[in-house]
Structure formats: C-alpha cells, structure tokens
Amino acid sequence: MSKMTDSAKLVSRFESALRCPHCENPMKVAGLKSLVCPNNHTFDFTKQGYVNLLPRPSAGNYKKELFEARHKIVVETGLYASMHKTVGKAIKEYADAGNPCLVADLGCGEGSHLYKILDECDNPEVTGVGLDISKEGIIMASKRYDRSIWFVGDLAKSPFADQSFPIVLNIFAPSNYKEFKRMLVRDGLAIKVVPGPDYLRELREALYDDDEKRAYTNEDTVSLFKTHFHMQHLFHLNDTKKLNQAERQQLVQMTPLAWSRDQARIDAYLDRDVSEITIDLHILVGKYTE
Ligand SMILES: C[S@@+](CC[C@H](N)C(=O)[O-])C[C@H]1O[C@@H](n2cnc3c(N)ncnc32)[C@H](O)[C@@H]1O
Ligand SMILES: [Zn+2]
C-alpha cells in the first residue's frame, strides 16, 4: 500500500480532530485521497503522506539545510535525550491513566523530537500529529516517520477542531495560547520546551561579544505560560556533552544563533579541539483548567 493511502487511513481515524482552515467546518477523508469540508475546500494527501493545510503559501526562514542539521543533531548526538525521556514520561503518565491520546506537536520542524518522544512514551495508543508552517520540514518528517500524521499549517490559525487534543507540545517554537486552549480538551496538557539561560552557552560565547546575546532569559516566556495554564511541573534539565568537529558543524547549521555571524568567528569555533556544549532546557507542563 502507498504512503499516501496509509496516511489517509490513519488520518481517517482522527478526522473529527480536524477543521477546514478556510471555513472552520469539519473535514473528512474522501476516497483515501483528500480532506474535504462541506464547502468543498479540498486538500490532497501527497505521495509522502503529508497534507498541506495552509490557506496560502508561506515563506519561512527555516531552510532544508537547517532541518537536516537539526535531524542529525537530534538523532545522532543524543543531546536532547533527557528532554525526550522527560516529555515522553509526562505523556505516558497521562495516556496510561486510560485517556485517549492524540498529541499535537505545534511547530514540529522536521519531526525528530516528536518521533523520539513517542518512542520514549512507548504506548501504541498514543498518536502524534506534527504541524509546521514550513513545507520543507514537513516533507522531511513525512518521509522518515510514518506512524505519525504530518500537516503543513499555521499554529496561529490551526486546522484543528475545538477541544480535540489532550496534549499539545511546543518545542523551541512560537506559541499561540488562544489557539492551544481552543484545541485542548478540558484538563489537557500543554508542554512547552524553552531554552534555559545556559542553553548552547559555549556557542553563544564564541559568536557574540554582546552580553545580551550571550545570556538568555526565559522569565517572560515562563510568566506568560503561567497566566494561561495551571503549572503542573517545571523541569530543569542541564546536560553537557562533548562534540567533535563534524557535530559542531551541524550545531552551527541547525541554529538561528549563527545566522549573519562573522564567518571567521564561526571557523574559529569549528577549529577548536573537541569542545563541550551545554543543553540547558526548561520544560513547562501546564494543565488547561478553564
Ligand atoms: C526553531 S524551529 C524548531 C523546530 C522543532 N520544534 C525543533 O525543535 O527542531 C521553529 C519552528 O517553528 C515553525 N513555525 C514558526 N512559525 C510557525 C507558525 N505560525 N505555525 C507553525 N509553525 C511555525 C518554524 O517553521 C520552525 O520549524
Ligand atoms: Zn472549508
């Protein structure tokens, strides 16, 4: 069976969680080929299995090279393994309590974090739905990971029905809490992963002189999250790992931190002997109780 048909079958099990990005009516899978609303707005399954649900094309900043580098770092270095374990465990606890479990990753990029997290959570009843505004990211995700559902779409005007998801993830990506709350079921969880103050500290120090860019504070992000959700857990993860030169090259390519930086400074960072990198992350787990 083709990836397109497999994906259409998987989506048809969860079609009630979708709504048309144009007219907000429910959508259904038609002929294992398309998603269609009652006003005949039609979105085709692609051969890779994803569906583009953006009302109009969008040019993002994130390019294929960045997503490939993120994929390599996430899958090959294990830098984010503690984050995957922690988030996977939070989902598993929720799912094992017998709750039906559809997990949306909003701003999922090339999909590796969602894949690793679901692997950790190890519950076949949990299905992942990745959404990103970048078609490049979603193409990569859908080529690699076929147990999840992949959509190109805008998290600020999401193609998801009201109260259709028990869990939303939001990892290093912009948020739209009004939308997150609209799509969450009552007592559902929002899980947001943000950089802590020491995140990629060694790279920041190599590329910037300016103290503001070298240091990073997430206080405003955390306070805003708390105004929308009832905080259940706030995990602080701080890991330091050695990276070889090839891995440092991927790191430079995967982060907007190095955009428009002086090439000489980037080269000096790459030419170091084996060096360490700090992965300082805060994981916010909040319940939607309104
Ligand atoms: C720093 S990347 C993080 C990607 C992925 N979560 C990861 O950690 O590898 C931010 C992502 O947010 C996506 N994004 C930005 N604005 C968005 C929007 N309005 N709707 C959906 N995705 C968006 C970008 O395309 C990009 O993939
Ligand atoms: Zn419609």
PDB file of C-alpha atoms and ligand atoms in Angstrom:
ATOM      1  CA  MET A   1       0.000   0.000   0.000  1.00  0.00           C
ATOM      2  CA  SER A   2       1.300   3.505  -0.760  1.00  0.00           C
ATOM      3  CA  LYS A   3       2.344   6.016   1.877  1.00  0.00           C
ATOM      4  CA  MET A   4      -0.454   8.255   0.661  1.00  0.00           C
ATOM      5  CA  THR A   5      -3.124   5.602   1.312  1.00  0.00           C
ATOM      6  CA  ASP A   6      -1.600   4.551   4.643  1.00  0.00           C
ATOM      7  CA  SER A   7      -1.584   8.112   5.803  1.00  0.00           C
ATOM      8  CA  ALA A   8      -5.171   8.755   4.616  1.00  0.00           C
ATOM      9  CA  LYS A   9      -6.284   5.663   6.592  1.00  0.00           C
ATOM     10  CA  LEU A  10      -4.519   6.876   9.719  1.00  0.00           C
ATOM     11  CA  VAL A  11      -5.988  10.390   9.365  1.00  0.00           C
ATOM     12  CA  SER A  12      -9.493   8.987   8.820  1.00  0.00           C
ATOM     13  CA  ARG A  13      -9.363   7.528  12.367  1.00  0.00           C
ATOM     14  CA  PHE A  14      -8.868  11.024  13.737  1.00  0.00           C
ATOM     15  CA  GLU A  15     -10.708  13.189  11.201  1.00  0.00           C
ATOM     16  CA  SER A  16     -13.011  14.575  13.910  1.00  0.00           C
ATOM     17  CA  ALA A  17      -9.957  16.437  15.276  1.00  0.00           C
ATOM     18  CA  LEU A  18      -9.683  18.490  12.071  1.00  0.00           C
ATOM     19  CA  ARG A  19     -11.367  21.609  10.787  1.00  0.00           C
ATOM     20  CA  CYS A  20     -11.118  23.408   7.484  1.00  0.00           C
ATOM     21  CA  PRO A  21      -8.501  26.188   7.547  1.00  0.00           C
ATOM     22  CA  HIS A  22     -10.728  28.303   5.251  1.00  0.00           C
ATOM     23  CA  CYS A  23     -14.228  27.990   6.687  1.00  0.00           C
ATOM     24  CA  GLU A  24     -13.638  26.150  10.002  1.00  0.00           C
ATOM     25  CA  ASN A  25     -16.148  23.402   9.170  1.00  0.00           C
ATOM     26  CA  PRO A  26     -15.339  19.739   9.924  1.00  0.00           C
ATOM     27  CA  MET A  27     -13.315  17.853   7.346  1.00  0.00           C
ATOM     28  CA  LYS A  28     -13.498  14.241   6.218  1.00  0.00           C
ATOM     29  CA  VAL A  29     -11.163  11.954   4.325  1.00  0.00           C
ATOM     30  CA  ALA A  30     -12.616  11.383   0.839  1.00  0.00           C
ATOM     31  CA  GLY A  31     -11.636   8.374  -1.293  1.00  0.00           C
ATOM     32  CA  LEU A  32      -8.385   7.955   0.711  1.00  0.00           C
ATOM     33  CA  LYS A  33      -7.082  10.824  -1.390  1.00  0.00           C
ATOM     34  CA  SER A  34      -8.135  14.160   0.099  1.00  0.00           C
ATOM     35  CA  LEU A  35      -9.509  16.026   3.071  1.00  0.00           C
ATOM     36  CA  VAL A  36     -12.733  17.788   2.130  1.00  0.00           C
ATOM     37  CA  CYS A  37     -15.094  20.122   4.036  1.00  0.00           C
ATOM     38  CA  PRO A  38     -18.845  20.628   3.327  1.00  0.00           C
ATOM     39  CA  ASN A  39     -17.944  23.742   1.275  1.00  0.00           C
ATOM     40  CA  ASN A  40     -15.733  21.577  -0.921  1.00  0.00           C
ATOM     41  CA  HIS A  41     -12.451  23.088   0.195  1.00  0.00           C
ATOM     42  CA  THR A  42     -10.158  20.208  -0.746  1.00  0.00           C
ATOM     43  CA  PHE A  43      -6.646  19.306   0.419  1.00  0.00           C
ATOM     44  CA  ASP A  44      -4.878  16.351  -1.178  1.00  0.00           C
ATOM     45  CA  PHE A  45      -2.692  13.763   0.516  1.00  0.00           C
ATOM     46  CA  THR A  46       0.758  13.954  -1.072  1.00  0.00           C
ATOM     47  CA  LYS A  47       2.788  10.926  -2.122  1.00  0.00           C
ATOM     48  CA  GLN A  48       4.934  11.365   1.022  1.00  0.00           C
ATOM     49  CA  GLY A  49       1.747  11.156   3.111  1.00  0.00           C
ATOM     50  CA  TYR A  50       1.500  14.724   4.461  1.00  0.00           C
ATOM     51  CA  VAL A  51      -1.280  17.236   3.692  1.00  0.00           C
ATOM     52  CA  ASN A  52      -0.730  20.938   3.106  1.00  0.00           C
ATOM     53  CA  LEU A  53      -3.452  22.763   5.075  1.00  0.00           C
ATOM     54  CA  LEU A  54      -2.052  26.276   4.775  1.00  0.00           C
ATOM     55  CA  PRO A  55      -4.750  28.612   3.404  1.00  0.00           C
ATOM     56  CA  ARG A  56      -1.983  30.374   1.410  1.00  0.00           C
ATOM     57  CA  PRO A  57       1.709  29.573   0.878  1.00  0.00           C
ATOM     58  CA  SER A  58       4.117  30.987   3.420  1.00  0.00           C
ATOM     59  CA  ALA A  59       7.827  31.679   3.071  1.00  0.00           C
ATOM     60  CA  GLY A  60       9.529  30.671   6.298  1.00  0.00           C
ATOM     61  CA  ASN A  61      13.124  31.406   7.360  1.00  0.00           C
ATOM     62  CA  TYR A  62      13.846  27.787   8.033  1.00  0.00           C
ATOM     63  CA  LYS A  63      15.520  26.025   5.135  1.00  0.00           C
ATOM     64  CA  LYS A  64      16.214  22.428   4.262  1.00  0.00           C
ATOM     65  CA  GLU A  65      19.871  22.589   5.451  1.00  0.00           C
ATOM     66  CA  LEU A  66      18.777  23.789   8.893  1.00  0.00           C
ATOM     67  CA  PHE A  67      16.255  20.976   9.243  1.00  0.00           C
ATOM     68  CA  GLU A  68      18.772  18.359   8.050  1.00  0.00           C
ATOM     69  CA  ALA A  69      21.267  19.622  10.636  1.00  0.00           C
ATOM     70  CA  ARG A  70      18.591  19.533  13.378  1.00  0.00           C
ATOM     71  CA  HIS A  71      17.734  15.973  12.377  1.00  0.00           C
ATOM     72  CA  LYS A  72      21.386  14.861  12.623  1.00  0.00           C
ATOM     73  CA  ILE A  73      21.922  16.566  15.988  1.00  0.00           C
ATOM     74  CA  VAL A  74      18.689  15.178  17.468  1.00  0.00           C
ATOM     75  CA  VAL A  75      19.095  11.630  16.169  1.00  0.00           C
ATOM     76  CA  GLU A  76      22.878  11.102  16.201  1.00  0.00           C
ATOM     77  CA  THR A  77      24.270  13.024  19.188  1.00  0.00           C
ATOM     78  CA  GLY A  78      21.716  12.272  21.892  1.00  0.00           C
ATOM     79  CA  LEU A  79      21.946  15.920  23.042  1.00  0.00           C
ATOM     80  CA  TYR A  80      18.212  16.046  23.684  1.00  0.00           C
ATOM     81  CA  ALA A  81      17.799  12.526  25.102  1.00  0.00           C
ATOM     82  CA  SER A  82      16.885  13.757  28.619  1.00  0.00           C
ATOM     83  CA  MET A  83      14.244  16.072  27.194  1.00  0.00           C
ATOM     84  CA  HIS A  84      12.745  13.212  25.131  1.00  0.00           C
ATOM     85  CA  LYS A  85      12.663  10.999  28.231  1.00  0.00           C
ATOM     86  CA  THR A  86      11.061  13.646  30.444  1.00  0.00           C
ATOM     87  CA  VAL A  87       8.384  14.661  27.944  1.00  0.00           C
ATOM     88  CA  GLY A  88       7.763  11.019  26.957  1.00  0.00           C
ATOM     89  CA  LYS A  89       7.205  10.134  30.618  1.00  0.00           C
ATOM     90  CA  ALA A  90       4.725  13.002  31.133  1.00  0.00           C
ATOM     91  CA  ILE A  91       2.715  11.816  28.100  1.00  0.00           C
ATOM     92  CA  LYS A  92       2.924   8.189  29.176  1.00  0.00           C
ATOM     93  CA  GLU A  93       1.549   9.010  32.639  1.00  0.00           C
ATOM     94  CA  TYR A  94      -1.372  10.815  31.048  1.00  0.00           C
ATOM     95  CA  ALA A  95      -2.014   8.080  28.454  1.00  0.00           C
ATOM     96  CA  ASP A  96      -1.570   5.143  30.842  1.00  0.00           C
ATOM     97  CA  ALA A  97      -4.289   6.598  33.049  1.00  0.00           C
ATOM     98  CA  GLY A  98      -6.601   5.408  30.243  1.00  0.00           C
ATOM     99  CA  ASN A  99      -7.025   8.750  28.492  1.00  0.00           C
ATOM    100  CA  PRO A 100      -7.284   8.643  24.681  1.00  0.00           C
ATOM    101  CA  CYS A 101      -4.170  10.241  23.434  1.00  0.00           C
ATOM    102  CA  LEU A 102      -3.649  12.381  20.391  1.00  0.00           C
ATOM    103  CA  VAL A 103      -0.509  14.515  20.750  1.00  0.00           C
ATOM    104  CA  ALA A 104      -0.043  17.619  18.583  1.00  0.00           C
ATOM    105  CA  ASP A 105       3.483  18.973  18.113  1.00  0.00           C
ATOM    106  CA  LEU A 106       2.966  22.583  17.034  1.00  0.00           C
ATOM    107  CA  GLY A 107       5.994  23.940  15.163  1.00  0.00           C
ATOM    108  CA  CYS A 108       7.389  20.390  14.866  1.00  0.00           C
ATOM    109  CA  GLY A 109      10.035  21.206  12.227  1.00  0.00           C
ATOM    110  CA  GLU A 110      11.474  18.014  10.710  1.00  0.00           C
ATOM    111  CA  GLY A 111       9.712  15.825  13.265  1.00  0.00           C
ATOM    112  CA  SER A 112      12.599  14.100  15.099  1.00  0.00           C
ATOM    113  CA  HIS A 113      11.665  15.396  18.546  1.00  0.00           C
ATOM    114  CA  LEU A 114       8.088  14.113  18.201  1.00  0.00           C
ATOM    115  CA  TYR A 115       9.375  10.749  16.965  1.00  0.00           C
ATOM    116  CA  LYS A 116      11.865  10.371  19.850  1.00  0.00           C
ATOM    117  CA  ILE A 117       9.315  11.482  22.445  1.00  0.00           C
ATOM    118  CA  LEU A 118       6.692   8.978  21.239  1.00  0.00           C
ATOM    119  CA  ASP A 119       9.359   6.286  21.249  1.00  0.00           C
ATOM    120  CA  GLU A 120      10.081   7.053  24.911  1.00  0.00           C
ATOM    121  CA  CYS A 121       6.419   7.127  25.751  1.00  0.00           C
ATOM    122  CA  ASP A 122       6.076   3.606  24.313  1.00  0.00           C
ATOM    123  CA  ASN A 123       2.295   3.396  24.182  1.00  0.00           C
ATOM    124  CA  PRO A 124       0.770   2.365  20.815  1.00  0.00           C
ATOM    125  CA  GLU A 125      -2.457   4.164  21.738  1.00  0.00           C
ATOM    126  CA  VAL A 126      -0.651   7.490  21.517  1.00  0.00           C
ATOM    127  CA  THR A 127      -0.701   9.030  18.043  1.00  0.00           C
ATOM    128  CA  GLY A 128       1.385  12.043  17.059  1.00  0.00           C
ATOM    129  CA  VAL A 129       0.255  14.896  14.821  1.00  0.00           C
ATOM    130  CA  GLY A 130       3.009  17.252  13.672  1.00  0.00           C
ATOM    131  CA  LEU A 131       2.176  20.712  12.327  1.00  0.00           C
ATOM    132  CA  ASP A 132       4.628  23.204  10.871  1.00  0.00           C
ATOM    133  CA  ILE A 133       4.363  26.219   8.597  1.00  0.00           C
ATOM    134  CA  SER A 134       7.463  25.038   6.721  1.00  0.00           C
ATOM    135  CA  LYS A 135       6.786  22.606   3.909  1.00  0.00           C
ATOM    136  CA  GLU A 136      10.491  21.630   3.855  1.00  0.00           C
ATOM    137  CA  GLY A 137      10.282  20.486   7.475  1.00  0.00           C
ATOM    138  CA  ILE A 138       7.067  18.507   6.966  1.00  0.00           C
ATOM    139  CA  ILE A 139       8.325  16.812   3.796  1.00  0.00           C
ATOM    140  CA  MET A 140      11.322  15.514   5.756  1.00  0.00           C
ATOM    141  CA  ALA A 141       9.167  14.413   8.683  1.00  0.00           C
ATOM    142  CA  SER A 142       6.681  12.553   6.497  1.00  0.00           C
ATOM    143  CA  LYS A 143       9.414  10.792   4.509  1.00  0.00           C
ATOM    144  CA  ARG A 144      11.024   9.472   7.684  1.00  0.00           C
ATOM    145  CA  TYR A 145       8.283   8.914  10.209  1.00  0.00           C
ATOM    146  CA  ASP A 146       5.126   7.218   9.024  1.00  0.00           C
ATOM    147  CA  ARG A 147       3.466   6.335  12.329  1.00  0.00           C
ATOM    148  CA  SER A 148       2.536   9.991  12.882  1.00  0.00           C
ATOM    149  CA  ILE A 149       0.335  12.394  10.931  1.00  0.00           C
ATOM    150  CA  TRP A 150       2.030  15.403   9.280  1.00  0.00           C
ATOM    151  CA  PHE A 151       0.429  18.688   8.211  1.00  0.00           C
ATOM    152  CA  VAL A 152       1.772  21.914   6.780  1.00  0.00           C
ATOM    153  CA  GLY A 153      -0.214  24.590   8.610  1.00  0.00           C
ATOM    154  CA  ASP A 154      -0.187  27.660  10.817  1.00  0.00           C
ATOM    155  CA  LEU A 155      -0.290  27.176  14.584  1.00  0.00           C
ATOM    156  CA  ALA A 156      -1.822  30.667  14.926  1.00  0.00           C
ATOM    157  CA  LYS A 157      -4.820  29.573  12.840  1.00  0.00           C
ATOM    158  CA  SER A 158      -4.673  25.865  13.275  1.00  0.00           C
ATOM    159  CA  PRO A 159      -6.596  23.306  11.210  1.00  0.00           C
ATOM    160  CA  PHE A 160      -7.713  21.535  14.420  1.00  0.00           C
ATOM    161  CA  ALA A 161     -11.203  21.327  15.903  1.00  0.00           C
ATOM    162  CA  ASP A 162     -12.157  22.765  19.297  1.00  0.00           C
ATOM    163  CA  GLN A 163     -11.297  20.506  22.252  1.00  0.00           C
ATOM    164  CA  SER A 164      -9.797  17.792  20.093  1.00  0.00           C
ATOM    165  CA  PHE A 165      -6.356  17.189  21.665  1.00  0.00           C
ATOM    166  CA  PRO A 166      -5.459  16.023  25.179  1.00  0.00           C
ATOM    167  CA  ILE A 167      -1.828  17.105  24.734  1.00  0.00           C
ATOM    168  CA  VAL A 168      -0.077  19.838  22.776  1.00  0.00           C
ATOM    169  CA  LEU A 169       3.706  20.061  22.539  1.00  0.00           C
ATOM    170  CA  ASN A 170       5.554  23.209  21.566  1.00  0.00           C
ATOM    171  CA  ILE A 171       9.318  22.798  21.320  1.00  0.00           C
ATOM    172  CA  PHE A 172      11.576  25.783  20.576  1.00  0.00           C
ATOM    173  CA  ALA A 173       8.728  27.225  18.539  1.00  0.00           C
ATOM    174  CA  PRO A 174       6.392  30.233  18.734  1.00  0.00           C
ATOM    175  CA  SER A 175       3.167  29.847  20.717  1.00  0.00           C
ATOM    176  CA  ASN A 176      -0.392  30.974  20.301  1.00  0.00           C
ATOM    177  CA  TYR A 177      -2.058  30.203  23.619  1.00  0.00           C
ATOM    178  CA  LYS A 178      -5.528  31.197  22.474  1.00  0.00           C
ATOM    179  CA  GLU A 179      -5.317  28.532  19.776  1.00  0.00           C
ATOM    180  CA  PHE A 180      -3.642  25.978  22.063  1.00  0.00           C
ATOM    181  CA  LYS A 181      -6.503  26.349  24.587  1.00  0.00           C
ATOM    182  CA  ARG A 182      -9.149  26.194  21.883  1.00  0.00           C
ATOM    183  CA  MET A 183      -7.887  22.842  20.634  1.00  0.00           C
ATOM    184  CA  LEU A 184      -7.137  21.319  24.076  1.00  0.00           C
ATOM    185  CA  VAL A 185      -9.694  19.214  25.935  1.00  0.00           C
ATOM    186  CA  ARG A 186     -10.529  20.307  29.482  1.00  0.00           C
ATOM    187  CA  ASP A 187      -7.710  19.132  31.814  1.00  0.00           C
ATOM    188  CA  GLY A 188      -5.488  18.570  28.774  1.00  0.00           C
ATOM    189  CA  LEU A 189      -1.777  19.336  28.948  1.00  0.00           C
ATOM    190  CA  ALA A 190       0.332  21.986  27.220  1.00  0.00           C
ATOM    191  CA  ILE A 191       4.018  21.019  27.251  1.00  0.00           C
ATOM    192  CA  LYS A 192       6.415  23.744  26.187  1.00  0.00           C
ATOM    193  CA  VAL A 193      10.179  23.319  25.896  1.00  0.00           C
ATOM    194  CA  VAL A 194      12.237  26.513  26.098  1.00  0.00           C
ATOM    195  CA  PRO A 195      15.968  27.213  26.329  1.00  0.00           C
ATOM    196  CA  GLY A 196      17.339  27.872  29.826  1.00  0.00           C
ATOM    197  CA  PRO A 197      19.909  30.642  30.490  1.00  0.00           C
ATOM    198  CA  ASP A 198      22.899  28.404  29.679  1.00  0.00           C
ATOM    199  CA  TYR A 199      21.488  26.811  26.520  1.00  0.00           C
ATOM    200  CA  LEU A 200      24.311  26.484  23.944  1.00  0.00           C
ATOM    201  CA  ARG A 201      26.407  28.788  26.173  1.00  0.00           C
ATOM    202  CA  GLU A 202      29.729  27.805  24.555  1.00  0.00           C
ATOM    203  CA  LEU A 203      28.424  28.614  21.067  1.00  0.00           C
ATOM    204  CA  ARG A 204      26.913  31.936  22.185  1.00  0.00           C
ATOM    205  CA  GLU A 205      30.202  32.946  23.782  1.00  0.00           C
ATOM    206  CA  ALA A 206      32.119  32.017  20.641  1.00  0.00           C
ATOM    207  CA  LEU A 207      29.847  34.016  18.339  1.00  0.00           C
ATOM    208  CA  TYR A 208      28.821  37.087  20.370  1.00  0.00           C
ATOM    209  CA  ASP A 209      30.625  39.760  22.442  1.00  0.00           C
ATOM    210  CA  ASP A 210      27.475  41.441  23.471  1.00  0.00           C
ATOM    211  CA  ASP A 211      26.315  40.239  26.929  1.00  0.00           C
ATOM    212  CA  GLU A 212      22.669  40.414  25.964  1.00  0.00           C
ATOM    213  CA  LYS A 213      23.103  37.790  23.232  1.00  0.00           C
ATOM    214  CA  ARG A 214      25.478  35.694  25.323  1.00  0.00           C
ATOM    215  CA  ALA A 215      22.984  35.404  28.140  1.00  0.00           C
ATOM    216  CA  TYR A 216      19.404  34.367  27.654  1.00  0.00           C
ATOM    217  CA  THR A 217      16.418  34.694  29.933  1.00  0.00           C
ATOM    218  CA  ASN A 218      13.137  32.880  29.550  1.00  0.00           C
ATOM    219  CA  GLU A 219      11.412  34.592  32.503  1.00  0.00           C
ATOM    220  CA  ASP A 220       8.834  36.402  30.353  1.00  0.00           C
ATOM    221  CA  THR A 221       8.019  33.208  28.453  1.00  0.00           C
ATOM    222  CA  VAL A 222       7.531  31.256  31.675  1.00  0.00           C
ATOM    223  CA  SER A 223       5.361  34.003  33.256  1.00  0.00           C
ATOM    224  CA  LEU A 224       3.159  34.213  30.183  1.00  0.00           C
ATOM    225  CA  PHE A 225       2.723  30.439  30.109  1.00  0.00           C
ATOM    226  CA  LYS A 226       1.632  30.537  33.774  1.00  0.00           C
ATOM    227  CA  THR A 227      -1.093  33.092  33.022  1.00  0.00           C
ATOM    228  CA  HIS A 228      -2.693  30.584  30.616  1.00  0.00           C
ATOM    229  CA  PHE A 229      -2.093  27.194  32.222  1.00  0.00           C
ATOM    230  CA  HIS A 230      -2.077  25.720  35.685  1.00  0.00           C
ATOM    231  CA  MET A 231       1.571  24.742  36.121  1.00  0.00           C
ATOM    232  CA  GLN A 232       1.945  21.038  36.944  1.00  0.00           C
ATOM    233  CA  HIS A 233       5.708  20.648  36.601  1.00  0.00           C
ATOM    234  CA  LEU A 234       8.658  22.801  35.702  1.00  0.00           C
ATOM    235  CA  PHE A 235      11.618  20.569  34.834  1.00  0.00           C
ATOM    236  CA  HIS A 236      15.132  22.000  34.578  1.00  0.00           C
ATOM    237  CA  LEU A 237      17.498  19.854  32.532  1.00  0.00           C
ATOM    238  CA  ASN A 238      21.160  20.686  32.267  1.00  0.00           C
ATOM    239  CA  ASP A 239      23.465  18.369  30.318  1.00  0.00           C
ATOM    240  CA  THR A 240      26.942  18.950  28.989  1.00  0.00           C
ATOM    241  CA  LYS A 241      28.237  16.839  26.121  1.00  0.00           C
ATOM    242  CA  LYS A 242      31.415  16.717  24.065  1.00  0.00           C
ATOM    243  CA  LEU A 243      31.014  17.458  20.374  1.00  0.00           C
ATOM    244  CA  ASN A 244      33.513  16.656  17.656  1.00  0.00           C
ATOM    245  CA  GLN A 245      34.107  18.995  14.735  1.00  0.00           C
ATOM    246  CA  ALA A 246      31.519  17.429  12.429  1.00  0.00           C
ATOM    247  CA  GLU A 247      28.908  17.666  15.181  1.00  0.00           C
ATOM    248  CA  ARG A 248      29.827  21.304  15.863  1.00  0.00           C
ATOM    249  CA  GLN A 249      29.335  21.976  12.152  1.00  0.00           C
ATOM    250  CA  GLN A 250      25.795  20.536  12.384  1.00  0.00           C
ATOM    251  CA  LEU A 251      25.159  22.582  15.533  1.00  0.00           C
ATOM    252  CA  VAL A 252      26.123  25.810  13.772  1.00  0.00           C
ATOM    253  CA  GLN A 253      23.820  24.944  10.866  1.00  0.00           C
ATOM    254  CA  MET A 254      20.850  23.987  12.995  1.00  0.00           C
ATOM    255  CA  THR A 255      20.520  27.196  14.992  1.00  0.00           C
ATOM    256  CA  PRO A 256      19.471  30.712  14.028  1.00  0.00           C
ATOM    257  CA  LEU A 257      22.161  31.879  16.517  1.00  0.00           C
ATOM    258  CA  ALA A 258      24.789  31.616  13.795  1.00  0.00           C
ATOM    259  CA  TRP A 259      22.734  33.443  11.133  1.00  0.00           C
ATOM    260  CA  SER A 260      24.587  36.508   9.874  1.00  0.00           C
ATOM    261  CA  ARG A 261      27.566  35.921  12.149  1.00  0.00           C
ATOM    262  CA  ASP A 262      31.094  36.631  11.012  1.00  0.00           C
ATOM    263  CA  GLN A 263      32.472  33.548   9.198  1.00  0.00           C
ATOM    264  CA  ALA A 264      35.876  33.970  10.902  1.00  0.00           C
ATOM    265  CA  ARG A 265      34.237  33.570  14.310  1.00  0.00           C
ATOM    266  CA  ILE A 266      32.300  30.527  13.139  1.00  0.00           C
ATOM    267  CA  ASP A 267      35.518  28.989  11.743  1.00  0.00           C
ATOM    268  CA  ALA A 268      37.369  29.650  14.990  1.00  0.00           C
ATOM    269  CA  TYR A 269      34.613  27.838  16.869  1.00  0.00           C
ATOM    270  CA  LEU A 270      34.738  24.907  14.438  1.00  0.00           C
ATOM    271  CA  ASP A 271      38.552  24.693  14.562  1.00  0.00           C
ATOM    272  CA  ARG A 272      38.671  24.131  18.309  1.00  0.00           C
ATOM    273  CA  ASP A 273      39.711  20.753  19.607  1.00  0.00           C
ATOM    274  CA  VAL A 274      36.828  18.670  20.912  1.00  0.00           C
ATOM    275  CA  SER A 275      34.683  21.023  22.923  1.00  0.00           C
ATOM    276  CA  GLU A 276      31.688  20.789  25.191  1.00  0.00           C
ATOM    277  CA  ILE A 277      28.225  22.146  24.705  1.00  0.00           C
ATOM    278  CA  THR A 278      25.606  22.838  27.346  1.00  0.00           C
ATOM    279  CA  ILE A 279      21.998  21.867  26.790  1.00  0.00           C
ATOM    280  CA  ASP A 280      20.065  23.806  29.415  1.00  0.00           C
ATOM    281  CA  LEU A 281      16.321  23.361  28.989  1.00  0.00           C
ATOM    282  CA  HIS A 282      13.184  24.195  30.883  1.00  0.00           C
ATOM    283  CA  ILE A 283      10.137  22.030  30.295  1.00  0.00           C
ATOM    284  CA  LEU A 284       6.851  23.644  31.288  1.00  0.00           C
ATOM    285  CA  VAL A 285       3.935  21.290  31.832  1.00  0.00           C
ATOM    286  CA  GLY A 286       0.630  23.096  32.320  1.00  0.00           C
ATOM    287  CA  LYS A 287      -2.945  21.903  32.636  1.00  0.00           C
ATOM    288  CA  TYR A 288      -5.792  23.663  30.827  1.00  0.00           C
ATOM    289  CA  THR A 289      -8.454  24.010  33.500  1.00  0.00           C
ATOM    290  CA  GLU A 290     -10.794  26.794  32.315  1.00  0.00           C
TER     291      GLU A 290
HETATM  292  C1  LIG B   1      13.480  26.707  16.000  1.00  0.00           C
HETATM  293  S1  LIG B   1      12.412  25.775  14.943  1.00  0.00           S
HETATM  294  C2  LIG B   1      12.020  24.384  15.982  1.00  0.00           C
HETATM  295  C3  LIG B   1      11.538  23.204  15.205  1.00  0.00           C
HETATM  296  C4  LIG B   1      11.404  21.914  16.050  1.00  0.00           C
HETATM  297  N1  LIG B   1      10.391  22.032  17.083  1.00  0.00           N
HETATM  298  C5  LIG B   1      12.752  21.577  16.650  1.00  0.00           C
HETATM  299  O1  LIG B   1      12.945  21.832  17.836  1.00  0.00           O
HETATM  300  O2  LIG B   1      13.614  21.073  15.903  1.00  0.00           O
HETATM  301  C6  LIG B   1      10.875  26.708  14.976  1.00  0.00           C
HETATM  302  C7  LIG B   1       9.815  26.077  14.099  1.00  0.00           C
HETATM  303  O3  LIG B   1       8.593  26.796  14.242  1.00  0.00           O
HETATM  304  C8  LIG B   1       7.981  26.819  12.966  1.00  0.00           C
HETATM  305  N2  LIG B   1       6.982  27.906  12.943  1.00  0.00           N
HETATM  306  C9  LIG B   1       7.196  29.249  13.046  1.00  0.00           C
HETATM  307  N3  LIG B   1       6.022  29.913  12.969  1.00  0.00           N
HETATM  308  C10 LIG B   1       5.038  28.970  12.829  1.00  0.00           C
HETATM  309  C11 LIG B   1       3.625  29.024  12.683  1.00  0.00           C
HETATM  310  N4  LIG B   1       2.965  30.189  12.679  1.00  0.00           N
HETATM  311  N5  LIG B   1       2.941  27.864  12.544  1.00  0.00           N
HETATM  312  C12 LIG B   1       3.593  26.665  12.526  1.00  0.00           C
HETATM  313  N6  LIG B   1       4.939  26.558  12.656  1.00  0.00           N
HETATM  314  C13 LIG B   1       5.651  27.686  12.805  1.00  0.00           C
HETATM  315  C14 LIG B   1       9.142  27.021  12.013  1.00  0.00           C
HETATM  316  O4  LIG B   1       8.830  26.705  10.670  1.00  0.00           O
HETATM  317  C15 LIG B   1      10.181  26.097  12.629  1.00  0.00           C
HETATM  318  O5  LIG B   1      10.090  24.781  12.119  1.00  0.00           O
HETATM  319 ZN    ZN B   2     -13.958  24.765   4.138  1.00  0.00          ZN
END
